[in-house]
Amino acid sequence: MTNLLMLPILIPLATAILLIFLAKNVPAQRWVSGISAGVTAAAAFVLVQKVHNDGIQTVDLGSWEAPYGITLVSDMASALLVLITSLISLACLIYSFRSIGIDREKFYYYPVFQFLIVGVNGAFTTGDIFNLFVFFEVMLMASYVLIVLGGTKIQLRESIKYILVNVISSALFVIAVGYLYSIVGSLNMADISVKIAAFGQPGILTVVAVLFLIVFGLKGAIFPLYFWLPGSYYAPPIPVMAVFGALLTKVGVYSIMRTYTLFFYHDQGYTHEILSILAVLTIILGVIGAVAYWDVKRIIIYNIVVAVGVIVFGIAAMTPDSLAGSLFYIIHDMIIKAALFLLVGIIISITGTSNLRHISGLIKRYPGLAWTYFIAALALAGIPPLSGFIGKLLIVQGGFEAGRYWGAGIVLLSSLLVLFSVMKIFINGFWGNPRSYKNEDKAPVRTLLIAPVMLTALSVFMGVGTEVIYPYISQAAETLSDPNIYINAVLKE
C-alpha cells in the first residue's frame, strides 16, 4: 500500500506501452483502454480513502530521502484531482469508442491518450518542481499528437500556434526553475518552502514568483495569456476537446495553486494582488467571449476561461474558505466541462454543424439529450443545489473575508452571464421548430449519451451530496492553508 500513489501513473504508462503493440487491433485497444481506465479510477479512489484516513502519502524514489531524491506526494488536493482525472478519462474513452473514428484509432489514438493521463496524474502527484516540468512535457507531447491526429486543415493550422506557445512556456519554465534553484539550492517543493520561509521572500524571489505565474498562466490560460486557447481547443475532435478542456488548463491552475500556497505566500500584497487583478480580467474577457459567440463549441470553450478566472480569484484571496472553494470548483469544473463538451459533440453529430443559428427543435426527438444538457448548464452556472454553487459560494465568501469586494462581486455577476451563454444553446438549439438534418440517423445518440450522463450525475451528486464530499475538500484546504502540514509529511520532521 505504500506505493499506492504510483499506481495512477504506472497503470496508464504500462497500458500505453502495451497498446503500441496492439495498434492495428482496434477492438483489443478499446477493451484494454477501458479496463485500464477503470482500474486507474479504482486505484485513485482507494488512494483518496488512504490519504483521508492516514494523512499525506509519500514515496521517495530510489530510496533517496527528501530533499535529496525525487519524491512523489499525495495530499488530499492531488489525490482528489487524480481521481477526477481518472473518471473523466474513462468517460471520454467510452465516448471515443463510437465517435473518434477507425482511422484515428488505428493511428495510436489510445496509446497517446494514456500517455496524456500519465502526464496529468504525474503533474498532480509530484513533489519535485523539476519533475513537474517533466510531467508537463509528457502531457504536452501527447497533446501535440492528439491535436493533429486526423490531419484536418484546421487541426494542422491551430497545432502550429499551440505547439509554439507551449514550447515558449516550457523554455520559460526551465528558466524559472533554474533561477529558483540558484537562489534556494533545492528542487524538492517542501524544502523550497522551508528555505523561502527562512529568507522571508526577498525581491528576487518575488520576480521568480511572477515568472512562474507567466509560465503557469500560459498553460492555464489566464488573462492576457489565454489568446491561444479558443482556436487550439476548437480544432481537435470532441473527445480530445473534452479532455483538453477538462484537464490541461486545470494542471496549469493547480500549479499556480501549489506554488502560490506553498512557496510564494510571503509577499501577498504584491504577488496575490497581481493574481487577483488577472483573475478578474480573465473572468470578464471569458464572459464576453461566451456571450458573444453563436458557435456551440466556442461558447463552452470561453466558459473554460471564465472558470480559470474564478478559480484563480479564490487562490488570490488566500483564505481557508476561498482555497476550499477553488479546489471544489476545479473538481466541479473538470467534470461539468467534460460533460458539456461531450453533449455539444452529440448535438454536432446529429446536426452536422456547430452554428447555433442552424439548429433548433432537438428536444422533440432527443429529450434525454436536452434535459441532460439543461442540468449540466445549470450546474456550470452555479445554480443551487448543483455542484457549481458550493465552490462559487466559498470563493465569494473568501473574497469578502479578504476584502476583495469588487472581485467577489464580479464572480457573482459572471454566474448570470455564464447562465445566459449556456441557456442560449438550450433555448435556440432544443426549443423551436424541429428541423431535418442530413446525417441525423447515423448518429449513435444513445451510446454517446452514456458518458455525459455519467459525468452529469457525478456533478449532481457533488452538489446534493456536499456533506459527504466536503470533509475531503476541507482536509485538502487545510493542507493548502498551512504549508507546515505538507512540509512535515514530506521531510518527515
Short mmCIF file of C-alpha atoms in Angstrom, two decimals:
data_model
loop_
_atom_site.label_atom_id
_atom_site.label_comp_id
_atom_site.label_asym_id
_atom_site.label_seq_id
_atom_site.Cartn_x
_atom_site.Cartn_y
_atom_site.Cartn_z
CA MET A 1 0.00 0.00 0.00
CA THR A 2 2.97 2.36 0.45
CA ASN A 3 3.37 2.68 -3.32
CA LEU A 4 -0.36 3.12 -3.94
CA LEU A 5 0.08 6.70 -5.11
CA MET A 6 2.26 5.46 -8.02
CA LEU A 7 -0.50 3.28 -9.49
CA PRO A 8 -2.47 6.08 -11.24
CA ILE A 9 0.80 6.90 -13.07
CA LEU A 10 2.12 3.37 -13.67
CA ILE A 11 -1.16 1.79 -14.87
CA PRO A 12 -1.69 4.25 -17.78
CA LEU A 13 2.06 4.09 -18.58
CA ALA A 14 2.05 0.28 -18.81
CA THR A 15 -1.21 0.41 -20.78
CA ALA A 16 0.20 2.93 -23.27
CA ILE A 17 3.25 0.73 -23.93
CA LEU A 18 1.06 -2.36 -24.37
CA LEU A 19 -1.33 -0.55 -26.72
CA ILE A 20 1.52 0.41 -29.06
CA PHE A 21 1.85 -3.31 -29.88
CA LEU A 22 -1.92 -3.60 -30.46
CA ALA A 23 -2.06 -0.66 -32.89
CA LYS A 24 -3.93 -2.49 -35.66
CA ASN A 25 -6.29 -4.43 -33.39
CA VAL A 26 -8.88 -1.75 -32.59
CA PRO A 27 -11.33 -3.93 -30.54
CA ALA A 28 -8.45 -5.07 -28.30
CA GLN A 29 -7.28 -1.45 -27.89
CA ARG A 30 -10.76 -0.41 -26.79
CA TRP A 31 -11.05 -3.20 -24.23
CA VAL A 32 -7.57 -2.69 -22.80
CA SER A 33 -8.03 1.11 -22.64
CA GLY A 34 -11.43 0.89 -20.96
CA ILE A 35 -10.33 -1.71 -18.39
CA SER A 36 -7.14 0.22 -17.65
CA ALA A 37 -9.07 3.48 -17.11
CA GLY A 38 -11.48 1.67 -14.76
CA VAL A 39 -8.63 0.12 -12.75
CA THR A 40 -6.84 3.51 -12.58
CA ALA A 41 -10.02 5.14 -11.25
CA ALA A 42 -10.40 2.35 -8.65
CA ALA A 43 -6.75 2.79 -7.53
CA ALA A 44 -7.27 6.57 -7.30
CA PHE A 45 -10.41 6.06 -5.19
CA VAL A 46 -8.52 3.79 -2.77
CA LEU A 47 -5.73 6.41 -2.64
CA VAL A 48 -8.20 9.16 -1.67
CA GLN A 49 -9.51 6.98 1.19
CA LYS A 50 -5.95 6.18 2.29
CA VAL A 51 -4.99 9.88 2.41
CA HIS A 52 -8.25 10.71 4.21
CA ASN A 53 -7.64 8.11 6.91
CA ASP A 54 -3.83 8.10 7.24
CA GLY A 55 -2.74 11.54 6.07
CA ILE A 56 -0.39 12.60 3.26
CA GLN A 57 1.30 9.72 1.41
CA THR A 58 4.87 9.99 0.07
CA VAL A 59 7.24 7.79 -1.93
CA ASP A 60 10.98 8.55 -2.15
CA LEU A 61 12.06 7.11 -5.50
CA GLY A 62 15.25 5.04 -5.36
CA SER A 63 15.06 5.24 -1.53
CA TRP A 64 16.77 8.64 -1.64
CA GLU A 65 15.19 10.57 1.22
CA ALA A 66 13.73 14.02 0.63
CA PRO A 67 15.01 16.58 -0.20
CA TYR A 68 17.87 14.76 -1.99
CA GLY A 69 15.88 12.42 -4.21
CA ILE A 70 12.72 12.64 -6.27
CA THR A 71 9.62 12.45 -4.09
CA LEU A 72 6.05 11.72 -5.12
CA VAL A 73 3.47 13.23 -2.77
CA SER A 74 -0.27 12.65 -2.50
CA ASP A 75 -2.01 15.10 -0.24
CA MET A 76 -5.80 15.31 -0.44
CA ALA A 77 -5.80 18.00 -3.14
CA SER A 78 -3.63 15.99 -5.54
CA ALA A 79 -5.39 12.69 -4.71
CA LEU A 80 -8.83 14.17 -5.48
CA LEU A 81 -7.62 15.65 -8.75
CA VAL A 82 -6.07 12.32 -9.78
CA LEU A 83 -9.39 10.59 -9.03
CA ILE A 84 -11.42 13.07 -11.09
CA THR A 85 -8.87 12.88 -13.94
CA SER A 86 -9.23 9.08 -13.97
CA LEU A 87 -13.05 9.26 -14.04
CA ILE A 88 -13.07 11.85 -16.84
CA SER A 89 -10.58 9.83 -18.91
CA LEU A 90 -12.82 6.76 -18.52
CA ALA A 91 -15.88 8.72 -19.68
CA CYS A 92 -14.03 10.23 -22.66
CA LEU A 93 -12.73 6.80 -23.69
CA ILE A 94 -16.26 5.36 -23.61
CA TYR A 95 -17.39 8.26 -25.80
CA SER A 96 -14.42 7.75 -28.14
CA PHE A 97 -15.39 4.15 -28.94
CA ARG A 98 -18.29 5.36 -31.08
CA SER A 99 -17.10 8.78 -32.18
CA ILE A 100 -13.35 9.16 -32.75
CA GLY A 101 -13.26 7.14 -35.99
CA ILE A 102 -11.40 4.00 -37.02
CA ASP A 103 -8.63 5.91 -38.84
CA ARG A 104 -7.56 7.71 -35.69
CA GLU A 105 -7.97 4.54 -33.59
CA LYS A 106 -5.53 2.70 -35.84
CA PHE A 107 -3.06 5.55 -35.67
CA TYR A 108 -2.12 5.25 -31.97
CA TYR A 109 -5.00 7.29 -30.54
CA TYR A 110 -5.40 5.10 -27.44
CA PRO A 111 -1.67 4.82 -26.53
CA VAL A 112 -1.24 8.60 -26.85
CA PHE A 113 -4.40 9.16 -24.78
CA GLN A 114 -2.90 7.02 -21.99
CA PHE A 115 0.41 8.91 -22.15
CA LEU A 116 -1.57 12.14 -21.69
CA ILE A 117 -3.11 10.72 -18.50
CA VAL A 118 0.38 9.72 -17.27
CA GLY A 119 1.46 13.35 -17.64
CA VAL A 120 -1.63 14.81 -15.95
CA ASN A 121 -1.61 12.38 -12.99
CA GLY A 122 2.16 12.77 -12.62
CA ALA A 123 1.90 16.57 -12.54
CA PHE A 124 -0.72 16.35 -9.79
CA THR A 125 1.38 13.87 -7.77
CA THR A 126 4.99 15.05 -8.00
CA GLY A 127 6.65 16.75 -5.04
CA ASP A 128 9.61 17.99 -7.10
CA ILE A 129 9.44 21.22 -9.11
CA PHE A 130 11.67 19.95 -11.94
CA ASN A 131 9.64 16.75 -12.18
CA LEU A 132 6.56 18.94 -12.53
CA PHE A 133 8.23 20.26 -15.69
CA VAL A 134 8.95 16.68 -16.84
CA PHE A 135 5.34 15.57 -16.39
CA PHE A 136 4.16 18.75 -18.11
CA GLU A 137 6.27 17.76 -21.10
CA VAL A 138 4.88 14.20 -21.14
CA MET A 139 1.38 15.68 -21.11
CA LEU A 140 2.19 18.25 -23.78
CA MET A 141 3.91 15.81 -26.14
CA ALA A 142 0.84 13.58 -26.01
CA SER A 143 -1.41 16.61 -26.58
CA TYR A 144 0.67 17.61 -29.65
CA VAL A 145 -0.14 14.25 -31.23
CA LEU A 146 -3.82 14.35 -30.25
CA ILE A 147 -4.33 17.86 -31.63
CA VAL A 148 -3.06 16.87 -35.10
CA LEU A 149 -4.32 13.26 -35.22
CA GLY A 150 -6.59 13.06 -38.25
CA GLY A 151 -4.72 15.78 -40.16
CA THR A 152 -7.63 18.08 -40.99
CA LYS A 153 -6.76 21.57 -42.21
CA ILE A 154 -7.95 23.36 -39.05
CA GLN A 155 -6.04 20.90 -36.83
CA LEU A 156 -2.77 21.46 -38.67
CA ARG A 157 -3.23 25.25 -38.66
CA GLU A 158 -4.08 25.51 -34.96
CA SER A 159 -1.47 22.97 -33.88
CA ILE A 160 1.33 25.29 -35.04
CA LYS A 161 0.14 28.03 -32.68
CA TYR A 162 -0.49 25.55 -29.85
CA ILE A 163 2.98 23.98 -30.14
CA LEU A 164 4.75 27.36 -30.42
CA VAL A 165 3.05 28.72 -27.30
CA ASN A 166 3.83 25.62 -25.29
CA VAL A 167 7.45 25.40 -26.46
CA ILE A 168 7.94 29.02 -25.33
CA SER A 169 6.22 28.39 -21.98
CA SER A 170 8.31 25.23 -21.45
CA ALA A 171 11.51 27.20 -22.09
CA LEU A 172 10.37 29.83 -19.57
CA PHE A 173 9.54 27.03 -17.11
CA VAL A 174 13.13 25.69 -17.24
CA ILE A 175 14.49 29.24 -16.81
CA ALA A 176 12.19 29.82 -13.80
CA VAL A 177 13.23 26.53 -12.20
CA GLY A 178 16.91 27.39 -12.84
CA TYR A 179 16.55 30.80 -11.16
CA LEU A 180 14.70 29.25 -8.21
CA TYR A 181 17.37 26.56 -7.79
CA SER A 182 20.17 29.13 -7.95
CA ILE A 183 18.56 31.00 -5.03
CA VAL A 184 17.38 28.19 -2.74
CA GLY A 185 19.59 25.27 -3.85
CA SER A 186 16.80 22.70 -3.89
CA LEU A 187 14.15 21.25 -6.23
CA ASN A 188 12.05 19.49 -3.59
CA MET A 189 8.88 21.56 -3.11
CA ALA A 190 8.71 21.11 0.67
CA ASP A 191 12.40 22.01 1.06
CA ILE A 192 11.98 25.05 -1.23
CA SER A 193 9.15 26.25 1.03
CA VAL A 194 11.33 25.89 4.15
CA LYS A 195 14.20 27.83 2.57
CA ILE A 196 12.00 30.62 1.21
CA ALA A 197 10.42 30.98 4.66
CA ALA A 198 13.91 31.31 6.14
CA PHE A 199 14.83 34.03 3.59
CA GLY A 200 11.48 35.84 4.03
CA GLN A 201 10.99 36.03 0.21
CA PRO A 202 13.37 38.79 -0.91
CA GLY A 203 12.63 40.81 -4.05
CA ILE A 204 14.41 38.39 -6.39
CA LEU A 205 12.07 35.58 -5.29
CA THR A 206 9.06 37.77 -5.97
CA VAL A 207 10.40 38.22 -9.52
CA VAL A 208 10.72 34.42 -9.80
CA ALA A 209 7.13 34.11 -8.49
CA VAL A 210 5.91 36.39 -11.31
CA LEU A 211 7.94 34.34 -13.82
CA PHE A 212 6.23 31.15 -12.60
CA LEU A 213 2.89 32.95 -12.92
CA ILE A 214 3.67 33.72 -16.58
CA VAL A 215 4.59 30.05 -17.19
CA PHE A 216 1.54 28.58 -15.49
CA GLY A 217 -0.66 31.41 -16.77
CA LEU A 218 0.23 30.42 -20.35
CA LYS A 219 -0.59 26.79 -19.62
CA GLY A 220 -3.68 27.59 -17.56
CA ALA A 221 -4.95 30.34 -19.92
CA ILE A 222 -5.30 33.37 -17.64
CA PHE A 223 -5.52 36.94 -19.00
CA PRO A 224 -3.70 38.08 -21.13
CA LEU A 225 -2.14 34.69 -21.94
CA TYR A 226 -5.29 32.85 -23.00
CA PHE A 227 -5.16 34.06 -26.63
CA TRP A 228 -4.10 30.64 -27.96
CA LEU A 229 -6.86 28.62 -26.28
CA PRO A 230 -10.09 29.34 -28.23
CA GLY A 231 -8.60 28.39 -31.59
CA SER A 232 -6.45 25.47 -30.41
CA TYR A 233 -9.22 23.77 -28.42
CA TYR A 234 -11.68 24.26 -31.28
CA ALA A 235 -9.63 22.14 -33.71
CA PRO A 236 -9.48 18.53 -32.40
CA PRO A 237 -12.36 16.01 -32.36
CA ILE A 238 -14.87 16.17 -29.48
CA PRO A 239 -13.42 13.57 -27.04
CA VAL A 240 -9.98 15.17 -27.34
CA MET A 241 -11.52 18.63 -26.90
CA ALA A 242 -13.30 17.36 -23.77
CA VAL A 243 -10.05 16.01 -22.28
CA PHE A 244 -8.16 19.21 -23.14
CA GLY A 245 -10.90 21.47 -21.77
CA ALA A 246 -11.40 19.46 -18.59
CA LEU A 247 -7.80 18.58 -17.71
CA LEU A 248 -4.99 20.54 -19.38
CA THR A 249 -5.81 24.07 -18.23
CA LYS A 250 -6.51 22.70 -14.74
CA VAL A 251 -2.94 21.37 -14.49
CA GLY A 252 -1.74 24.95 -15.03
CA VAL A 253 -4.20 26.29 -12.45
CA TYR A 254 -3.24 23.54 -9.97
CA SER A 255 0.42 24.53 -10.42
CA ILE A 256 -0.44 28.15 -9.55
CA MET A 257 -2.36 26.90 -6.51
CA ARG A 258 0.50 24.67 -5.36
CA THR A 259 3.33 27.20 -5.81
CA TYR A 260 1.41 30.23 -4.50
CA THR A 261 0.26 28.43 -1.34
CA LEU A 262 3.49 26.50 -0.68
CA PHE A 263 6.29 28.82 -1.91
CA PHE A 264 5.26 32.38 -2.70
CA TYR A 265 2.87 33.34 0.08
CA HIS A 266 5.14 35.76 2.00
CA ASP A 267 4.67 38.84 -0.23
CA GLN A 268 0.90 38.61 -0.76
CA GLY A 269 0.48 42.36 -1.07
CA TYR A 270 2.27 42.11 -4.42
CA THR A 271 2.02 38.60 -5.88
CA HIS A 272 -1.53 37.81 -4.82
CA GLU A 273 -2.71 41.30 -5.76
CA ILE A 274 -1.45 40.69 -9.32
CA LEU A 275 -3.14 37.28 -9.24
CA SER A 276 -6.42 38.85 -8.14
CA ILE A 277 -6.41 41.53 -10.89
CA LEU A 278 -5.56 38.98 -13.60
CA ALA A 279 -8.28 36.64 -12.31
CA VAL A 280 -10.96 39.35 -12.55
CA LEU A 281 -9.83 40.36 -16.06
CA THR A 282 -9.85 36.67 -17.10
CA ILE A 283 -13.46 36.33 -15.91
CA ILE A 284 -14.57 39.49 -17.76
CA LEU A 285 -12.90 38.57 -21.07
CA GLY A 286 -14.11 34.97 -20.86
CA VAL A 287 -17.70 36.06 -20.24
CA ILE A 288 -17.60 38.47 -23.20
CA GLY A 289 -16.48 35.64 -25.49
CA ALA A 290 -19.05 33.18 -24.13
CA VAL A 291 -21.93 35.64 -24.58
CA ALA A 292 -20.83 36.94 -27.98
CA TYR A 293 -20.49 33.70 -29.97
CA TRP A 294 -23.19 31.64 -31.68
CA ASP A 295 -20.93 28.62 -32.14
CA VAL A 296 -21.73 25.94 -29.54
CA LYS A 297 -18.11 24.81 -29.21
CA ARG A 298 -16.76 28.35 -28.77
CA ILE A 299 -19.38 29.15 -26.10
CA ILE A 300 -18.17 26.25 -23.94
CA ILE A 301 -14.50 26.99 -24.73
CA TYR A 302 -14.82 30.60 -23.49
CA ASN A 303 -16.50 29.26 -20.36
CA ILE A 304 -13.21 27.44 -19.66
CA VAL A 305 -11.55 30.88 -19.47
CA VAL A 306 -14.27 32.14 -17.09
CA ALA A 307 -13.78 29.13 -14.78
CA VAL A 308 -10.00 29.60 -14.74
CA GLY A 309 -10.55 33.20 -13.61
CA VAL A 310 -12.95 32.16 -10.84
CA ILE A 311 -10.55 29.51 -9.51
CA VAL A 312 -7.54 31.84 -9.62
CA PHE A 313 -9.50 34.53 -7.77
CA GLY A 314 -10.07 32.02 -4.95
CA ILE A 315 -6.32 31.30 -4.83
CA ALA A 316 -5.56 35.05 -4.76
CA ALA A 317 -7.87 35.61 -1.77
CA MET A 318 -5.80 33.02 0.19
CA THR A 319 -8.33 32.36 2.96
CA PRO A 320 -9.22 28.80 4.06
CA ASP A 321 -12.73 29.27 2.62
CA SER A 322 -11.53 30.59 -0.74
CA LEU A 323 -8.94 27.81 -1.11
CA ALA A 324 -11.58 25.18 -0.30
CA GLY A 325 -13.87 26.88 -2.82
CA SER A 326 -11.16 26.92 -5.51
CA LEU A 327 -10.47 23.22 -5.07
CA PHE A 328 -14.18 22.36 -5.04
CA TYR A 329 -14.66 24.49 -8.16
CA ILE A 330 -11.71 22.89 -10.00
CA ILE A 331 -13.23 19.44 -9.41
CA HIS A 332 -16.72 20.62 -10.37
CA ASP A 333 -15.47 22.38 -13.49
CA MET A 334 -13.39 19.42 -14.69
CA ILE A 335 -16.45 17.17 -14.52
CA ILE A 336 -19.02 19.57 -15.96
CA LYS A 337 -16.80 20.90 -18.77
CA ALA A 338 -16.12 17.35 -19.95
CA ALA A 339 -19.87 16.61 -19.81
CA LEU A 340 -20.78 19.77 -21.75
CA PHE A 341 -18.20 19.18 -24.48
CA LEU A 342 -19.45 15.63 -24.95
CA LEU A 343 -23.08 16.83 -25.05
CA VAL A 344 -22.20 19.53 -27.59
CA GLY A 345 -20.44 16.80 -29.58
CA ILE A 346 -23.68 14.82 -29.74
CA ILE A 347 -25.53 17.92 -30.97
CA ILE A 348 -22.93 18.36 -33.72
CA SER A 349 -23.04 14.67 -34.70
CA ILE A 350 -26.85 14.94 -35.11
CA THR A 351 -26.97 18.26 -36.94
CA GLY A 352 -23.62 18.31 -38.77
CA THR A 353 -22.98 21.90 -37.63
CA SER A 354 -21.80 23.83 -34.59
CA ASN A 355 -23.55 27.04 -35.69
CA LEU A 356 -26.43 27.62 -33.27
CA ARG A 357 -28.38 29.59 -35.89
CA HIS A 358 -28.78 26.38 -37.93
CA ILE A 359 -30.02 24.22 -35.03
CA SER A 360 -33.47 24.07 -33.43
CA GLY A 361 -36.15 21.75 -32.08
CA LEU A 362 -33.88 18.92 -30.88
CA ILE A 363 -35.90 18.35 -27.70
CA LYS A 364 -38.73 16.76 -29.69
CA ARG A 365 -36.63 13.78 -30.82
CA TYR A 366 -33.90 13.80 -28.16
CA PRO A 367 -35.45 14.66 -24.77
CA GLY A 368 -32.74 12.73 -22.87
CA LEU A 369 -30.01 14.79 -24.52
CA ALA A 370 -31.95 18.02 -23.91
CA TRP A 371 -32.54 17.53 -20.19
CA THR A 372 -29.03 16.20 -19.53
CA TYR A 373 -27.68 19.36 -21.17
CA PHE A 374 -30.12 21.51 -19.14
CA ILE A 375 -28.90 20.06 -15.82
CA ALA A 376 -25.25 20.38 -16.87
CA ALA A 377 -25.81 24.01 -17.90
CA LEU A 378 -27.41 24.88 -14.55
CA ALA A 379 -24.52 23.19 -12.73
CA LEU A 380 -21.97 25.19 -14.76
CA ALA A 381 -23.69 28.46 -13.87
CA GLY A 382 -23.72 27.57 -10.16
CA ILE A 383 -27.47 27.25 -9.60
CA PRO A 384 -28.16 25.68 -6.17
CA PRO A 385 -28.10 22.88 -5.14
CA LEU A 386 -25.82 21.77 -8.01
CA SER A 387 -22.03 21.44 -7.73
CA GLY A 388 -21.06 24.85 -9.15
CA PHE A 389 -22.94 26.66 -6.39
CA ILE A 390 -20.92 25.37 -3.41
CA GLY A 391 -17.49 26.17 -4.85
CA LYS A 392 -18.51 29.62 -6.04
CA LEU A 393 -20.18 30.43 -2.69
CA LEU A 394 -16.97 29.56 -0.80
CA ILE A 395 -14.84 31.61 -3.23
CA VAL A 396 -17.12 34.64 -2.87
CA GLN A 397 -17.17 34.24 0.92
CA GLY A 398 -13.35 34.04 0.94
CA GLY A 399 -13.19 37.11 -1.32
CA PHE A 400 -15.29 39.12 1.13
CA GLU A 401 -13.15 37.92 4.06
CA ALA A 402 -10.00 39.06 2.23
CA GLY A 403 -11.57 42.46 1.46
CA ARG A 404 -11.67 41.81 -2.29
CA TYR A 405 -15.26 43.03 -2.69
CA TRP A 406 -15.06 44.03 -6.35
CA GLY A 407 -13.64 40.69 -7.37
CA ALA A 408 -16.22 38.76 -5.37
CA GLY A 409 -18.98 40.85 -6.96
CA ILE A 410 -17.68 40.11 -10.47
CA VAL A 411 -17.56 36.38 -9.66
CA LEU A 412 -21.24 36.59 -8.67
CA LEU A 413 -22.20 38.63 -11.73
CA SER A 414 -20.35 36.21 -14.02
CA SER A 415 -22.73 33.43 -12.93
CA LEU A 416 -25.66 35.25 -14.55
CA LEU A 417 -23.80 35.79 -17.82
CA VAL A 418 -22.48 32.20 -17.87
CA LEU A 419 -26.08 31.03 -17.37
CA PHE A 420 -27.17 33.26 -20.26
CA SER A 421 -24.44 31.87 -22.56
CA VAL A 422 -25.25 28.19 -21.95
CA MET A 423 -29.01 28.73 -21.89
CA LYS A 424 -28.67 30.34 -25.32
CA ILE A 425 -27.73 26.87 -26.60
CA PHE A 426 -30.68 25.27 -24.79
CA ILE A 427 -33.29 27.82 -25.92
CA ASN A 428 -32.15 28.12 -29.54
CA GLY A 429 -30.93 24.57 -30.11
CA PHE A 430 -33.52 22.46 -28.31
CA TRP A 431 -36.68 24.59 -28.49
CA GLY A 432 -38.30 25.93 -31.63
CA ASN A 433 -39.39 24.13 -34.79
CA PRO A 434 -37.72 20.76 -35.40
CA ARG A 435 -35.50 20.60 -38.48
CA SER A 436 -34.36 17.66 -40.56
CA TYR A 437 -30.62 17.02 -40.67
CA LYS A 438 -28.73 15.17 -43.37
CA ASN A 439 -26.85 12.56 -41.27
CA GLU A 440 -29.16 12.55 -38.26
CA ASP A 441 -29.98 8.83 -38.43
CA LYS A 442 -26.29 7.86 -38.43
CA ALA A 443 -25.56 9.47 -35.04
CA PRO A 444 -25.41 6.79 -32.27
CA VAL A 445 -27.03 9.15 -29.76
CA ARG A 446 -27.97 6.61 -27.08
CA THR A 447 -24.46 5.15 -26.93
CA LEU A 448 -22.80 8.56 -26.95
CA LEU A 449 -25.05 9.77 -24.12
CA ILE A 450 -23.67 7.20 -21.65
CA ALA A 451 -20.50 9.18 -20.85
CA PRO A 452 -22.03 12.67 -20.39
CA VAL A 453 -24.91 11.23 -18.33
CA MET A 454 -22.32 9.59 -16.03
CA LEU A 455 -20.45 12.87 -15.61
CA THR A 456 -23.60 14.96 -15.13
CA ALA A 457 -24.84 12.51 -12.49
CA LEU A 458 -21.47 12.82 -10.71
CA SER A 459 -21.82 16.61 -10.78
CA VAL A 460 -25.34 16.41 -9.32
CA PHE A 461 -24.03 14.11 -6.58
CA MET A 462 -21.29 16.63 -5.77
CA GLY A 463 -23.94 19.30 -5.23
CA VAL A 464 -26.64 17.29 -3.48
CA GLY A 465 -24.15 15.17 -1.51
CA THR A 466 -21.89 18.01 -0.41
CA GLU A 467 -21.94 16.75 3.18
CA VAL A 468 -20.25 13.54 2.02
CA ILE A 469 -17.61 15.30 -0.10
CA TYR A 470 -16.84 18.41 1.96
CA PRO A 471 -14.72 16.65 4.66
CA TYR A 472 -12.30 15.67 1.87
CA ILE A 473 -12.26 19.20 0.43
CA SER A 474 -11.79 20.67 3.91
CA GLN A 475 -8.84 18.34 4.57
CA ALA A 476 -7.25 19.43 1.28
CA ALA A 477 -7.84 23.13 2.02
CA GLU A 478 -6.25 22.74 5.47
CA THR A 479 -3.04 21.46 3.84
CA LEU A 480 -3.07 24.30 1.29
CA SER A 481 -3.66 26.91 4.04
CA ASP A 482 -0.91 25.56 6.31
CA PRO A 483 2.26 24.63 4.38
CA ASN A 484 3.77 23.04 7.51
CA ILE A 485 1.41 20.05 7.18
CA TYR A 486 2.82 19.31 3.69
CA ILE A 487 6.43 20.05 4.73
CA ASN A 488 6.32 17.79 7.80
CA ALA A 489 4.84 14.92 5.80
CA VAL A 490 7.47 15.14 3.03
CA LEU A 491 10.58 15.94 5.09
CA LYS A 492 9.35 13.73 7.97
CA GLU A 493 10.16 16.37 10.54
#
